[in-house]
Amino acid sequence: MTSSPTLLTDPFLQLPTESSVRVVWFTEFKGTHHTVRYGKGLAQSVQASTTQLYRTREDADSNLANPPTRLTPRPIWRHEAEVPDLAAGKRLPYQVASTREDGAIATSKPFTLAPKPSPGQALKVLLTSDHQLKPMVAANLQKVAETAGRLDLVLLAGDLVNIPDRASEWFDDANGGAFFPALQGRASYELEKDGVKTRYTGAEILQHTPMYTAIGNHEVMGRYSDTQSLNSQYADAVPRAVAESVYLAKKPFLNPTGDPQLQADWIKNQSFNTDTYEAILSLPTSPTGGKQYYAVTFGDIRLIVLYVTNVWRTPSLAPDARGKYREREQDLNTPENWGYGQHIFEAIAKGSKQYTWLEQELNSPAFQQAKYKIVMFHHPPHSLGENSVPAYTDPIQIIDRDASGAITAIRYEYPQQKDYILRDLVPLLEKAGVQLVFYGHSHLWNRFISPSGMHFLESSNVGNSYGGYLGATKRNVPTTYQEAYPATDNPGGLQPVVPAIAPLLDANGQPQPYIASNDITVFSLFDTGTGTISSYYFDTRKPNSPVVKFDEFRLK
Ligand SMILES: [Fe+2]
């Protein structure tokens, strides 16, 4: 007997407009029809259109009960329907149903949907990032829901999963804490602290609440392969220019007719891509950036989302490290194996396509007249975390040779004065009157204020932390390089703001201006009614303890 069908995710809300919202869900069967029923008595209905995710795969590293021994495509179907003719401020029930080829039907529970809120409506917005299936995520989201109740919007500043082409990281990782389960209250993640095990479900958020996301380094897959492991493909991103030069050399064989689509696909496959991320999510678009960078109005918020992230590489200087600062010794004479340091995926330097689009967006009436002007991207402008070093700039490759001309080392330098975020982006945002820059990447909580009053918030100590570097705690930075790479403090220059309400204390009993903990998880909520951003922590070592509001500031 065939088992009854199930949905791979609950439905979730995407791309709301003033009068509609998209409902999206996934199944592991193509099915014959997929329907959203909605409204009073679920009497109205709309059919979904179905596409197959074409890059989702599993391999021996997948955390499944029975992972495949080798790289294997995993067929998953995505269903999307636009629910039309909605009235502002009115929430309706909805439910989805997927009919399998044998006629058996899988149905979701009923949830609620709404179009975009009207200006002036007080909204509750979750500011989160860097989930990556980390241990405290399900606990964090559960506490978010207990604290805030129904959210109106989720803003996620990148790093949704670890390896975007691994399907189980989105849907059904065996530890019970995959991306959708945690944000849909279907997680089952057992967190053990001091010998006590607590099981967290996450929270039923995305079923009722739309989400806008930014691309982090973990949304980007590297060079595509049908055979290499997903982890190695993820780590194998090279700059577009490298793929382009290989393409030009091989063009007569690869593309004798000069088909432009074939050329674009080949270069993307041989450098890096965000295909699975873009296939899973329906997001606003910009003419030059597509889903990768965009601007959108939601209630009183004008939100600009940028594609500001680079590949992450190890700071290690060991001979076998394909790192931030050097190539592996064994690769010195094999450029096809070089990692090219922490290269940037999409330019943001002054004059770049993205920067030029941003200038126009900042000058638009939609932005200028907005009550709240918020910019979200992944890489930190100001941070005490590990990832604020080295500078956010194109790596400068230095090839050392001996007297015979043989390569002895390949190093990368990152001049601080060429940091594109600090040199080009931040002054532009400041001049335009941006009130909040929200970002992630270093897995800690810290905030800063510029002299003119622009707020910077990194709220990424959600699932785990990689530490904060202030005082005696030192980042792993090279000391024998041309540039001086800061081992402590914020290289961006601003001093961190000590939390306004209840800072944690450091080892000397002094208030600590950050939270970087693998026991304490943090979330931030923006209330557009009062303009305040409140941050809360929850100590997972004390499962029955209340959350603590430890910081609050107001956007002006
Ligand atoms: Fe990141």
mmCIF file of N, CA and C and ligand atoms in Angstrom, residues 130 132 159 217-218 378 441, ligand 1:
data_model
loop_
_atom_site.group_PDB
_atom_site.id
_atom_site.type_symbol
_atom_site.label_atom_id
_atom_site.label_comp_id
_atom_site.label_asym_id
_atom_site.label_seq_id
_atom_site.Cartn_x
_atom_site.Cartn_y
_atom_site.Cartn_z
ATOM 1 N N ASP A 130 21.624 34.559 9.921
ATOM 2 C CA ASP A 130 22.634 33.531 10.204
ATOM 3 C C ASP A 130 22.058 32.311 10.938
ATOM 4 N N GLN A 132 21.494 28.949 9.606
ATOM 5 C CA GLN A 132 22.453 27.890 9.259
ATOM 6 C C GLN A 132 22.284 26.608 10.078
ATOM 7 N N ASP A 159 22.511 34.185 5.173
ATOM 8 C CA ASP A 159 22.940 32.919 5.749
ATOM 9 C C ASP A 159 21.754 32.151 6.329
ATOM 10 N N ASN A 217 26.973 34.911 2.375
ATOM 11 C CA ASN A 217 27.937 34.027 1.714
ATOM 12 C C ASN A 217 27.410 32.592 1.630
ATOM 13 N N HIS A 218 26.539 32.202 2.570
ATOM 14 C CA HIS A 218 26.010 30.831 2.544
ATOM 15 C C HIS A 218 24.841 30.636 1.581
ATOM 16 N N HIS A 378 24.428 41.611 4.203
ATOM 17 C CA HIS A 378 25.001 40.572 5.066
ATOM 18 C C HIS A 378 26.303 40.982 5.770
ATOM 19 N N HIS A 441 26.501 38.041 9.819
ATOM 20 C CA HIS A 441 27.746 37.405 9.362
ATOM 21 C C HIS A 441 28.712 36.979 10.462
HETATM 22 FE FE FE B 1 27.941 34.839 6.667
#
